[in-house]
Tab-separated table of C-alpha atoms and ligand atoms in Angstrom:
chain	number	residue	atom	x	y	z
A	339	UNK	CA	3.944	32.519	91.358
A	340	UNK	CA	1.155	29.816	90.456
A	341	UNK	CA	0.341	28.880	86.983
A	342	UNK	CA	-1.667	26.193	84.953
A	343	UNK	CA	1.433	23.946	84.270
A	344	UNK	CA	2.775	24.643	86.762
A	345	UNK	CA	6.237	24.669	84.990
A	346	UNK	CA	8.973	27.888	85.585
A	347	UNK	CA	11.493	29.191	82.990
A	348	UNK	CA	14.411	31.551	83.660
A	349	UNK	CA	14.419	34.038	80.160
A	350	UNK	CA	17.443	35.608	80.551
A	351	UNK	CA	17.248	38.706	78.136
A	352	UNK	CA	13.763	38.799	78.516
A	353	UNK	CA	13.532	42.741	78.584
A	354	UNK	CA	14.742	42.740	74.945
A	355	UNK	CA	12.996	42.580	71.035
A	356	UNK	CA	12.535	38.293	70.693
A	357	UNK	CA	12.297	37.815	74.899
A	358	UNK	CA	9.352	40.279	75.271
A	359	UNK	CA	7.319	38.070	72.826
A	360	UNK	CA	8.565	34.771	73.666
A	361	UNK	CA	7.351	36.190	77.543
A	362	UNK	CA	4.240	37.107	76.554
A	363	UNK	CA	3.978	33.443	74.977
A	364	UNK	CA	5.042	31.686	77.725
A	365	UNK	CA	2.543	33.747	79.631
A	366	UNK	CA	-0.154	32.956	77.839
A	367	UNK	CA	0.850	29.484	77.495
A	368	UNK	CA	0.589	29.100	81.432
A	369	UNK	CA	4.467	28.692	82.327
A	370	UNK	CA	5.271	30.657	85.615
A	371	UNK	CA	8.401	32.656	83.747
A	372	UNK	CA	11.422	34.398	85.598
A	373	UNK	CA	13.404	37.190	83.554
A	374	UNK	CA	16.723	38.222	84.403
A	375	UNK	CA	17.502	41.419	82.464
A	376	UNK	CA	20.370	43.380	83.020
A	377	UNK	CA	19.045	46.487	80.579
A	378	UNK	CA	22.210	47.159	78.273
A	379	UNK	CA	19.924	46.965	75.352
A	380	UNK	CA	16.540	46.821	76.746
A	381	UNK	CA	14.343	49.448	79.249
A	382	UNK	CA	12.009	48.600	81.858
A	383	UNK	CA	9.124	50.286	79.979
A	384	UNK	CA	9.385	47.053	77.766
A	385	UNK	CA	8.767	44.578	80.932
A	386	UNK	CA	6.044	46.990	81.767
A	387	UNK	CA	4.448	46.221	78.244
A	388	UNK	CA	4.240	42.601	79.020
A	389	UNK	CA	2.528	43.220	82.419
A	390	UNK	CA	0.271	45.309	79.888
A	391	UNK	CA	-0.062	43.080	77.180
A	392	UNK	CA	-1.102	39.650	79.069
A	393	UNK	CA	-3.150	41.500	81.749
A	394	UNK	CA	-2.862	41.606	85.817
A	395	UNK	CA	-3.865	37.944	86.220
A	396	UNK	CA	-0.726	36.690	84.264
A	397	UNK	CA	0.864	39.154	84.945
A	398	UNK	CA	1.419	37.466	88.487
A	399	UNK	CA	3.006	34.696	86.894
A	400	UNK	CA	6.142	37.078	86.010
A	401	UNK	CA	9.233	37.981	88.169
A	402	UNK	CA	11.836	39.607	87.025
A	403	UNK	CA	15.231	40.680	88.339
A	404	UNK	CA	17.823	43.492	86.710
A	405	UNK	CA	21.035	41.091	86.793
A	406	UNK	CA	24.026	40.575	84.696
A	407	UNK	CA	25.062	36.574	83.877
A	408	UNK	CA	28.460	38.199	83.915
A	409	UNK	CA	28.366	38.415	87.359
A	410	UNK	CA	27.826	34.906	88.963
A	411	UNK	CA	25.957	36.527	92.496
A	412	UNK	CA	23.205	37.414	90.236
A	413	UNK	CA	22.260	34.103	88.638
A	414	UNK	CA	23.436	32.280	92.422
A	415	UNK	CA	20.531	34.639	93.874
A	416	UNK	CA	17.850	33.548	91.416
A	417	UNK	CA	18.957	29.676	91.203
A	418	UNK	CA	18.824	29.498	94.987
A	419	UNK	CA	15.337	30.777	95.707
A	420	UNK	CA	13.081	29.175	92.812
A	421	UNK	CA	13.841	25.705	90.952
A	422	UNK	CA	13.556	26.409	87.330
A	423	UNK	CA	12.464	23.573	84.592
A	424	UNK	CA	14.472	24.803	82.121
A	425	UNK	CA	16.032	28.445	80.858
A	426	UNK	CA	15.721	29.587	77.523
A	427	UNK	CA	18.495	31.935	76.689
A	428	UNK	CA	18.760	35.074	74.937
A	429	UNK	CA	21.118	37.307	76.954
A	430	UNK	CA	23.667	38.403	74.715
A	431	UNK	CA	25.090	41.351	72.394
A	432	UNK	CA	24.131	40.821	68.444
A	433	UNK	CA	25.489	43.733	66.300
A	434	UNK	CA	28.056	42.446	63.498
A	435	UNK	CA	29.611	45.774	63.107
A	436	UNK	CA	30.538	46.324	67.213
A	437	UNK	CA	31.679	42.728	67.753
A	438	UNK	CA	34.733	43.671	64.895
A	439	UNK	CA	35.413	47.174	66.114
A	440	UNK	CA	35.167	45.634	70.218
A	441	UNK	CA	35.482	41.875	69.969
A	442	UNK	CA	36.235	42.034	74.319
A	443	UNK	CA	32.795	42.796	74.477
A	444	UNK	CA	31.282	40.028	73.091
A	445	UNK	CA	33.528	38.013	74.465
A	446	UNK	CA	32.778	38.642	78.000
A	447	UNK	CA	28.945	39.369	77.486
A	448	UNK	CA	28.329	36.386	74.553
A	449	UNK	CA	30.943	33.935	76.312
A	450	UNK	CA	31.803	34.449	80.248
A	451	UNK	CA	27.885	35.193	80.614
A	452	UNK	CA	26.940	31.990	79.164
A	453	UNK	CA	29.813	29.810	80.595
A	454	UNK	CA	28.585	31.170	83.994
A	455	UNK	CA	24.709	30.409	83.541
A	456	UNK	CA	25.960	26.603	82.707
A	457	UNK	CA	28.140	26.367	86.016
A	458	UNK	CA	24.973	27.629	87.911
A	459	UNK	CA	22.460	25.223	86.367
A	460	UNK	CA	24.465	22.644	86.995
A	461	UNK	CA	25.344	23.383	90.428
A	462	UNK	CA	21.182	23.848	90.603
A	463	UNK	CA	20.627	20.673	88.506
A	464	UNK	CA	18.405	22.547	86.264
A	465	UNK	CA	20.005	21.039	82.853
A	466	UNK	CA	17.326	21.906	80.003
A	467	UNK	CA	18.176	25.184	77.597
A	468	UNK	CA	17.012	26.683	74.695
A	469	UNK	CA	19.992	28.531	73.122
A	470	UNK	CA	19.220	31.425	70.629
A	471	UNK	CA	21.567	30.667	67.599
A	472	UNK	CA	21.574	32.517	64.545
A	473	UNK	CA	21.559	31.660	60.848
A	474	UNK	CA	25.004	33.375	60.875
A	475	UNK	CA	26.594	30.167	61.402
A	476	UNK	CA	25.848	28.977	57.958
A	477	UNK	CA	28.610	32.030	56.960
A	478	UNK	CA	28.496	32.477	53.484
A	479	UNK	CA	26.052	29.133	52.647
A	480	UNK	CA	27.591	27.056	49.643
A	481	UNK	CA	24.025	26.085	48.983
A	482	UNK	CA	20.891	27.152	49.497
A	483	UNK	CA	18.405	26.679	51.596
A	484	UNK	CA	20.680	25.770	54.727
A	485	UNK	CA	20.112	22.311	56.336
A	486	UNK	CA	21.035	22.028	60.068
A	487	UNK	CA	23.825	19.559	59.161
A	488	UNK	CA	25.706	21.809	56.776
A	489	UNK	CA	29.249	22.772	57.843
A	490	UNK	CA	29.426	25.993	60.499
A	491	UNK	CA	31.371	29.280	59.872
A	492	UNK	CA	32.149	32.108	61.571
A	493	UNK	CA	32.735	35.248	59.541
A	494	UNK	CA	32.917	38.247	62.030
A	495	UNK	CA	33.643	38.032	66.186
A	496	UNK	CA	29.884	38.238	66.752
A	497	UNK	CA	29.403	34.966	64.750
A	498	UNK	CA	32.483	33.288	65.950
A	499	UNK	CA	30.961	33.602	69.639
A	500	UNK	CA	27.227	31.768	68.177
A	501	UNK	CA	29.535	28.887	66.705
A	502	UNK	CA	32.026	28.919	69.861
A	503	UNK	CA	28.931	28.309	72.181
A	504	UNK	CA	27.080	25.940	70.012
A	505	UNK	CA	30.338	23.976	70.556
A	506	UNK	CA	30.153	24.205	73.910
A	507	UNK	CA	26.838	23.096	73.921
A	508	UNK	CA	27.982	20.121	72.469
A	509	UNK	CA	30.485	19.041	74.569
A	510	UNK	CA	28.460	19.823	77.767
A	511	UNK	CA	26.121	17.426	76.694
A	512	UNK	CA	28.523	14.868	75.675
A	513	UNK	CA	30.177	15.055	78.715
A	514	UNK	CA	26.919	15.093	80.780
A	515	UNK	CA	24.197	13.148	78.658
A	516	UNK	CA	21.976	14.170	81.258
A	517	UNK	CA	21.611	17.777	79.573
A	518	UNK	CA	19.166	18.362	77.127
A	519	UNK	CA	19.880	21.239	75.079
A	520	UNK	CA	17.992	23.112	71.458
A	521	UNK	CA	19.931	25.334	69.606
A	522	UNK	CA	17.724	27.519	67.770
A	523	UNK	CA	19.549	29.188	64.926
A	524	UNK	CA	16.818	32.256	64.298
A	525	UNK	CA	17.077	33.511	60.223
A	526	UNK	CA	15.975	37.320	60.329
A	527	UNK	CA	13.375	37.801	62.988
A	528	UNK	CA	11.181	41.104	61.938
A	529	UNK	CA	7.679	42.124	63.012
A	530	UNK	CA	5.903	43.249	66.104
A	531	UNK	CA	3.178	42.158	68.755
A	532	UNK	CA	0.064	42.863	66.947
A	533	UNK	CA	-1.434	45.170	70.000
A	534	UNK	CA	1.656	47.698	69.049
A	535	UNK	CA	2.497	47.726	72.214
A	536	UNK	CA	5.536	45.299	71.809
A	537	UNK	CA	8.704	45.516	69.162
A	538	UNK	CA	12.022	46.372	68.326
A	539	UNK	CA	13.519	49.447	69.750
A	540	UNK	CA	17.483	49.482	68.777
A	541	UNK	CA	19.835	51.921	70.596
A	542	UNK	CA	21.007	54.565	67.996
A	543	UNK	CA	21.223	53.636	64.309
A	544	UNK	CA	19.676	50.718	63.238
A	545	UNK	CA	22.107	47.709	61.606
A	546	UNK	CA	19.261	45.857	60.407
A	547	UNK	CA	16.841	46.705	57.406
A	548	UNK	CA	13.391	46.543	59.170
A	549	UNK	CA	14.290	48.759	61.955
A	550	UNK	CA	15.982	51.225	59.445
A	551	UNK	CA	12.708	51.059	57.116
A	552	UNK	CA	10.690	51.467	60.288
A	553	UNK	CA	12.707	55.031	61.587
A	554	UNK	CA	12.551	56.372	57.710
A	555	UNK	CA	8.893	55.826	57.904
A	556	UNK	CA	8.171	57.864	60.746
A	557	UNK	CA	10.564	60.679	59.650
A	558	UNK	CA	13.485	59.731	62.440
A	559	UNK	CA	16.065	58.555	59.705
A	560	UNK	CA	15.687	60.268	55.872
A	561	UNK	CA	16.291	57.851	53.628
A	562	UNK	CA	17.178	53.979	53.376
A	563	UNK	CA	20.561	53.079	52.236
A	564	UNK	CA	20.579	49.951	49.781
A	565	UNK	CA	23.518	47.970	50.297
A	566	UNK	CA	24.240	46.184	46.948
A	567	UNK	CA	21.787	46.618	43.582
A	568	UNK	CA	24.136	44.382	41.276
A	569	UNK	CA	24.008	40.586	42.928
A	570	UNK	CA	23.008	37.987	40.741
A	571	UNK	CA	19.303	38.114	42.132
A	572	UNK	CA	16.022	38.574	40.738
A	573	UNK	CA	16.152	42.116	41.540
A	574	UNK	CA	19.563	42.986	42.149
A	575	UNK	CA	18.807	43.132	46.138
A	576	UNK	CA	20.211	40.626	48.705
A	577	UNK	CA	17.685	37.874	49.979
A	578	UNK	CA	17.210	37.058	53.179
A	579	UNK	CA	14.898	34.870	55.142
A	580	UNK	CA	12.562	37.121	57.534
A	581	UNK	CA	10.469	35.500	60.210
A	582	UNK	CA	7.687	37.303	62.416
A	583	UNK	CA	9.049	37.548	65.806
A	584	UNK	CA	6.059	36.159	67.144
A	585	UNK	CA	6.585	32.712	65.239
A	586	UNK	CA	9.532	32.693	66.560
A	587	UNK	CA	8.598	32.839	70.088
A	588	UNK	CA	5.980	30.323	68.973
A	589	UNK	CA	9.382	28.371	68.370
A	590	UNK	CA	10.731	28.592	71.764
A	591	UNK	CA	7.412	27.401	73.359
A	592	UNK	CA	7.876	23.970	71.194
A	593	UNK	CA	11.254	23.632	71.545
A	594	UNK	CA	10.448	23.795	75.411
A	595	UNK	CA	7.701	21.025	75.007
A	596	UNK	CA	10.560	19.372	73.135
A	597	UNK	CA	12.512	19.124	75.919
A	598	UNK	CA	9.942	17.732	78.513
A	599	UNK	CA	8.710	15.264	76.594
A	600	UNK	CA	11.855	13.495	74.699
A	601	UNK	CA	14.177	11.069	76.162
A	602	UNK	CA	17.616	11.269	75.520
A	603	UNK	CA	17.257	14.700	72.827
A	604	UNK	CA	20.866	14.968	73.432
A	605	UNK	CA	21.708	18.661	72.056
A	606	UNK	CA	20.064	19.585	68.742
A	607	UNK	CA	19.883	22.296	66.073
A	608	UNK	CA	16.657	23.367	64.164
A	609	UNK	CA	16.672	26.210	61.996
A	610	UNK	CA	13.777	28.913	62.768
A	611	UNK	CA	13.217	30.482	59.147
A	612	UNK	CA	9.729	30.604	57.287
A	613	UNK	CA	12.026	28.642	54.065
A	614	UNK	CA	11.279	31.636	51.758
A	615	UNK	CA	13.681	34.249	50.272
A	616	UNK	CA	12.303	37.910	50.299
A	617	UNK	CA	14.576	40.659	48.517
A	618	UNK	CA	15.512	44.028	49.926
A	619	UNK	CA	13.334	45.916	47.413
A	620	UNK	CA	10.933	43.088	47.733
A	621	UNK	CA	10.806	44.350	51.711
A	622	UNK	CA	10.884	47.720	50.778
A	623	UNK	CA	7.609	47.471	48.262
A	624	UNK	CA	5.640	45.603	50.965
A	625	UNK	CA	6.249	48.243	54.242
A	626	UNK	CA	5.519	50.867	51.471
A	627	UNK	CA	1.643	49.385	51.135
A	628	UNK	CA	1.632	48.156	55.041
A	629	UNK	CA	2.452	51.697	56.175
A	630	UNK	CA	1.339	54.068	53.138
A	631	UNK	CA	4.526	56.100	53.550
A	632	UNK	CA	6.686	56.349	50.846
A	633	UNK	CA	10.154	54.877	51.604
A	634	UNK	CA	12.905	57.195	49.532
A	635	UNK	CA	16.183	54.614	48.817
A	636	UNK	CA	19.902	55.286	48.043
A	637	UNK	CA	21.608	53.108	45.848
A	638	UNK	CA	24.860	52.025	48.004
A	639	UNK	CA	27.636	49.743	47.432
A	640	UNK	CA	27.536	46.293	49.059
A	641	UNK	CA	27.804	46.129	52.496
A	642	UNK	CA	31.278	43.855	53.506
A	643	UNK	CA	30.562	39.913	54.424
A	644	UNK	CA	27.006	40.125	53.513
A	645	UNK	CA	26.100	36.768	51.997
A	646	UNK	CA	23.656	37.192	48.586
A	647	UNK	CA	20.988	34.618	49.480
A	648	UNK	CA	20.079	32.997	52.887
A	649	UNK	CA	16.824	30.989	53.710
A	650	UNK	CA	16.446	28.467	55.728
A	651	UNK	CA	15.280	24.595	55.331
A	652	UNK	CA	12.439	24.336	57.947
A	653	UNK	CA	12.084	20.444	57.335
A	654	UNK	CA	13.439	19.806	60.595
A	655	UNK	CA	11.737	22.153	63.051
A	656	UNK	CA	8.287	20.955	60.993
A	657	UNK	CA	9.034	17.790	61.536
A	658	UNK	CA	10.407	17.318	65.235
A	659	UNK	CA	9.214	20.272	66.752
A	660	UNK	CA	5.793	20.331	65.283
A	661	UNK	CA	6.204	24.061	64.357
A	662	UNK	CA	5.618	26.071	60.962
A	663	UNK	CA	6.018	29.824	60.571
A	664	UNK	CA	2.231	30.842	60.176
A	665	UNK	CA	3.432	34.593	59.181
A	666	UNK	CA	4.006	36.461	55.621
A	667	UNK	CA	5.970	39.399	54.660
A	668	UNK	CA	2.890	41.312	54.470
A	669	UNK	CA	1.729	40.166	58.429
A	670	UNK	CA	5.618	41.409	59.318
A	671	UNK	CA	5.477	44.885	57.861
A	672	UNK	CA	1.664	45.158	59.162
A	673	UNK	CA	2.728	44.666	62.796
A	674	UNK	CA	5.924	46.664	62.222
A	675	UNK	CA	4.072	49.349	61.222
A	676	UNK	CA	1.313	49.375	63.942
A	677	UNK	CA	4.480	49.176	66.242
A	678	UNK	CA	5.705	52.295	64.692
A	679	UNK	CA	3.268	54.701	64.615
A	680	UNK	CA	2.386	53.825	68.152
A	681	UNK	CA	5.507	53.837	68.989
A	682	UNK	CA	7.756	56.424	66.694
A	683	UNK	CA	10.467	56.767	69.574
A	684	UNK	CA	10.453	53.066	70.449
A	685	UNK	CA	9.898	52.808	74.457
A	686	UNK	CA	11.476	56.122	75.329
A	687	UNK	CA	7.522	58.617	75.285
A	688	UNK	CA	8.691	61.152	73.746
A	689	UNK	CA	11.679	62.233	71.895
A	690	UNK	CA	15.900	60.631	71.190
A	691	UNK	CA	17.797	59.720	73.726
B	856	NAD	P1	18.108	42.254	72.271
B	856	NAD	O1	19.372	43.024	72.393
B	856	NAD	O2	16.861	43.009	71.999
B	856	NAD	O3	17.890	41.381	73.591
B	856	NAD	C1	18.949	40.860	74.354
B	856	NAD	C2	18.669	41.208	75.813
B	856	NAD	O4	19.708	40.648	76.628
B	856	NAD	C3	18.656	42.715	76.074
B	856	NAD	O5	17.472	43.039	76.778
B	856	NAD	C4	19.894	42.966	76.913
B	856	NAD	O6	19.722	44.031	77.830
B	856	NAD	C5	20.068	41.616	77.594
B	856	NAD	N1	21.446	41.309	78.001
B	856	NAD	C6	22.568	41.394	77.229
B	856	NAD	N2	23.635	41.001	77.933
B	856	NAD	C7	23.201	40.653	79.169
B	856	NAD	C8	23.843	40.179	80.340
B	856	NAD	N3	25.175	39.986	80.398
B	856	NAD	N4	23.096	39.914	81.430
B	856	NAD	C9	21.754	40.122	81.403
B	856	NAD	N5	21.094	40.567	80.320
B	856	NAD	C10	21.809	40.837	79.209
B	856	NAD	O7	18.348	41.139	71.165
B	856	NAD	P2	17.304	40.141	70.477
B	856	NAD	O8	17.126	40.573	69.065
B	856	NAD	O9	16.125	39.949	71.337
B	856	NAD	O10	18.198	38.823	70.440
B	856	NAD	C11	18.124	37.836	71.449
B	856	NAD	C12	19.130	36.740	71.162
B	856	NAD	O11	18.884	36.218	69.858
B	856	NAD	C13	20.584	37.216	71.155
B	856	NAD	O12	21.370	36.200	71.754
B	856	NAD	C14	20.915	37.344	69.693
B	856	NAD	O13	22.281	37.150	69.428
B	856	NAD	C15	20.071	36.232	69.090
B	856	NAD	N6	19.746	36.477	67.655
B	856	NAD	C16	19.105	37.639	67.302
B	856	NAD	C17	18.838	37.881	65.961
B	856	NAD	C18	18.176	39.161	65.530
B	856	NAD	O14	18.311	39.528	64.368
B	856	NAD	N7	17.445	39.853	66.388
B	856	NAD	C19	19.215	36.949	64.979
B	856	NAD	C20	19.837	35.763	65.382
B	856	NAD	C21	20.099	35.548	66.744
B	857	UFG	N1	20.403	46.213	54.346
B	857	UFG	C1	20.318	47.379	53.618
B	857	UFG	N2	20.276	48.569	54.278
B	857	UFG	C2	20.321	48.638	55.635
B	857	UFG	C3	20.403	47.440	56.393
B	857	UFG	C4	20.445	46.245	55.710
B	857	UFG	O1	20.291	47.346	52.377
B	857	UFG	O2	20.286	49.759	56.175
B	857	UFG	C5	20.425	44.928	53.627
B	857	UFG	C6	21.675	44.117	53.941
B	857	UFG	O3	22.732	44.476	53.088
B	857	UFG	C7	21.171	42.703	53.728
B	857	UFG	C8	19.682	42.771	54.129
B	857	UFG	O4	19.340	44.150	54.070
B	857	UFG	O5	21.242	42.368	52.377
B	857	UFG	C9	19.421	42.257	55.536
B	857	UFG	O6	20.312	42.900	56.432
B	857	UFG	P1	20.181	42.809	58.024
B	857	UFG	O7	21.314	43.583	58.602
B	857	UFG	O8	18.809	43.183	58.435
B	857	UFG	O9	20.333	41.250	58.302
B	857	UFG	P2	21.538	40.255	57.980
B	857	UFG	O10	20.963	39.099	57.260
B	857	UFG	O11	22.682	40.935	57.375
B	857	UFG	O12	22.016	39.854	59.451
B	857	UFG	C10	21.090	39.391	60.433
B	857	UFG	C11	21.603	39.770	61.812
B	857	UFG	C12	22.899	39.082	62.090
B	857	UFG	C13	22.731	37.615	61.903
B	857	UFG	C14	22.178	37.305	60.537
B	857	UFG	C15	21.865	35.857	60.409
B	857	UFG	O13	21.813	41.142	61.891
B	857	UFG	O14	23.246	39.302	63.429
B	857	UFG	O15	20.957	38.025	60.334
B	857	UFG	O16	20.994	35.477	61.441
B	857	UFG	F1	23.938	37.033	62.027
């Protein structure tokens, strides 16, 4: 590999919905990037995509390896043929639902996969990481918007594995001030790669509201199930703070510049939100004009643990990072739907697995 800055990142979790962006980012930002994938939510069609979407020259600038961070061999193998700058670090399982119902899992994937990647940096002396965090931390926020320093909470196994490892962040650092580690707690990241040829492609029924919009629109799913018409919001609808996926990769690349150029940055949260509150029906209204496609809806009850407003302060990341969300709703459902329609069965050509 030989690139302009000569600098290389290990993305584990590269193959999946915010690493194929941030990727194609870091691509086109110069960095020589290594992925290390191990596929349990992700397909190599999407790794072909970024070979696709950055073109052959940059495309040279890309390894990747199928590995599992469970399974120390596989990071040993990558740390001992290429010296890596820094990792940024999305491996991990995310649905809310499946961490209560199988809290092992996430436990071994979440945890023991990220306890071994820190043994192996060190052992490598590689000691700069970008975490992906989540906004669940902030449980059910007193206040709104959520300021880095407000007090953490896990409310499900799934969260309790984002605050558990923002912990150990901590204390690794602590211990060893020579690490330098961001935490970036992402709000809801939504949105595609404007070529279409990048996005989200979940594994059976969509948990989240975008990709469940998305599969009603192109006739996979029949109708949208509203969880919760009676919270004291504008509308009735739950608010939530959704952020273009590729802002959020724009995130990782100056978090990364963050950590080459400060001394002593110690380990440090920034929230990755745009700061603005969009409704479910609000969401629903706008992929309705993106896509032309009627969305039909079905009044449900509330869904259990859902919070009824969540947006994030962005003062920080503006401020140290030098990074503002650039996107709108209406930019999020555009891409979305370009993704869509290109792509009505996700990765997989043709029809359900
Ligand atoms: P994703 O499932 O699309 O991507 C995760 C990738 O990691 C997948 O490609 C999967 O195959 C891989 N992976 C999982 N376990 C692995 C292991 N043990 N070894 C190697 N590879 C492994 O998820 P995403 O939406 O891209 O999320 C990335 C990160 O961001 C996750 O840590 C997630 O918890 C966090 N996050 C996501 C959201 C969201 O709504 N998408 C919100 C907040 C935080
Ligand atoms: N919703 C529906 N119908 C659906 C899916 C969702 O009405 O089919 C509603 C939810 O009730 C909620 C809103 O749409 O009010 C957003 O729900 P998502 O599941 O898309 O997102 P959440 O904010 O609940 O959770 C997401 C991630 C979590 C993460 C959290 C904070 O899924 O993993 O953001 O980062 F913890």
């Amino acid at each position: 590999m030989g690139s302009s800055n000569n600098q290389t990142i290990l993305v584990t979790g590269g193959a999946g919905f915010i690493g194929t962006h941030t990727v194609v980012q870091l691509l086109n930002d110069g960095y020589n990037v290594s992925i290390i994938d191990n596929f349990d939510n992700s397909v190599m069609e999407a790794v072909i995509r970024i070979r696709e979407v950055v073109g052959p020259q940059l495309s040279n600038n890309l390894e990747f390896t199928q590995g599992d961070l469970r399974n120390k061999d596989d990071l040993e193998n990558l740390f001992s043929k290429t010296k890596f700058d820094a990792v940024i670090h999305f491996a991990g399982l995310k649905a809310v639902g499946e961490s209560v119902a199988n809290p092992r899992r996430y436990f071994d994937f979440n945890l023991i996969g990220t306890i071994n990647l820190y043994q192996v940096m060190a052992k490598y002396n590689c000691k700069k990481m970008v975490f992906s965090s989540s906004a669940t931390v902030y449980g059910q926020p007193e206040t709104i918007p959520c300021v880095e320093d407000f007090k953490l909470q896990a409310m499900n196994p799934y969260g309790r594995t984002k605050l558990f490892l923002e912990e150990i962040a901590r204390d690794i650092q602590k211990a060893e001030p020579e690490w330098k580690i961001i935490l970036l707690r992402y709000f809801n990241p939504v949105g595609a790669h404007e070529s279409g040829k990048l996005g989200e492609d979940p594994r059976g029924i969509p948990n989240n509201l975008m990709p469940y919009i998305q599969q009603v629109a192109v006739g996979r799913l029949p109708e949208l199930n509203v969880y919760g018409h009676d919270y004291p919001t504008k509308d009735g609808s739950a608010i939530r703070d959704y952020i273009h996926v590729m802002d959020l990769a724009d995130g990782h690349i100056a978090a990364l510049r963050k950590l080459f150029t400060t001394e002593n940055l110690g380990c440090t949260a920034y929230n990755l939100g745009t700061g603005h509150g969009t409704s479910v029906f609000e969401m629903v209204t706008a992929f309705e004009k993106a896509s032309g496609k009627k969305i039909p809806i079905k009044l449900c009850p509330r869904r259990p643990g859902d919070a009824t407003e969540v947006y994030a302060s962005t003062e920080k990341a503006e401020k140290e990072l030098g990074w503002k969300a650039k996107y709108g709703v209406e930019e999020m459902c555009r891409d979305q739907w370009n993704w869509a329609k290109n792509n009505p069965w996700g990765y997989k050509r043709k029809s359900l697995e």
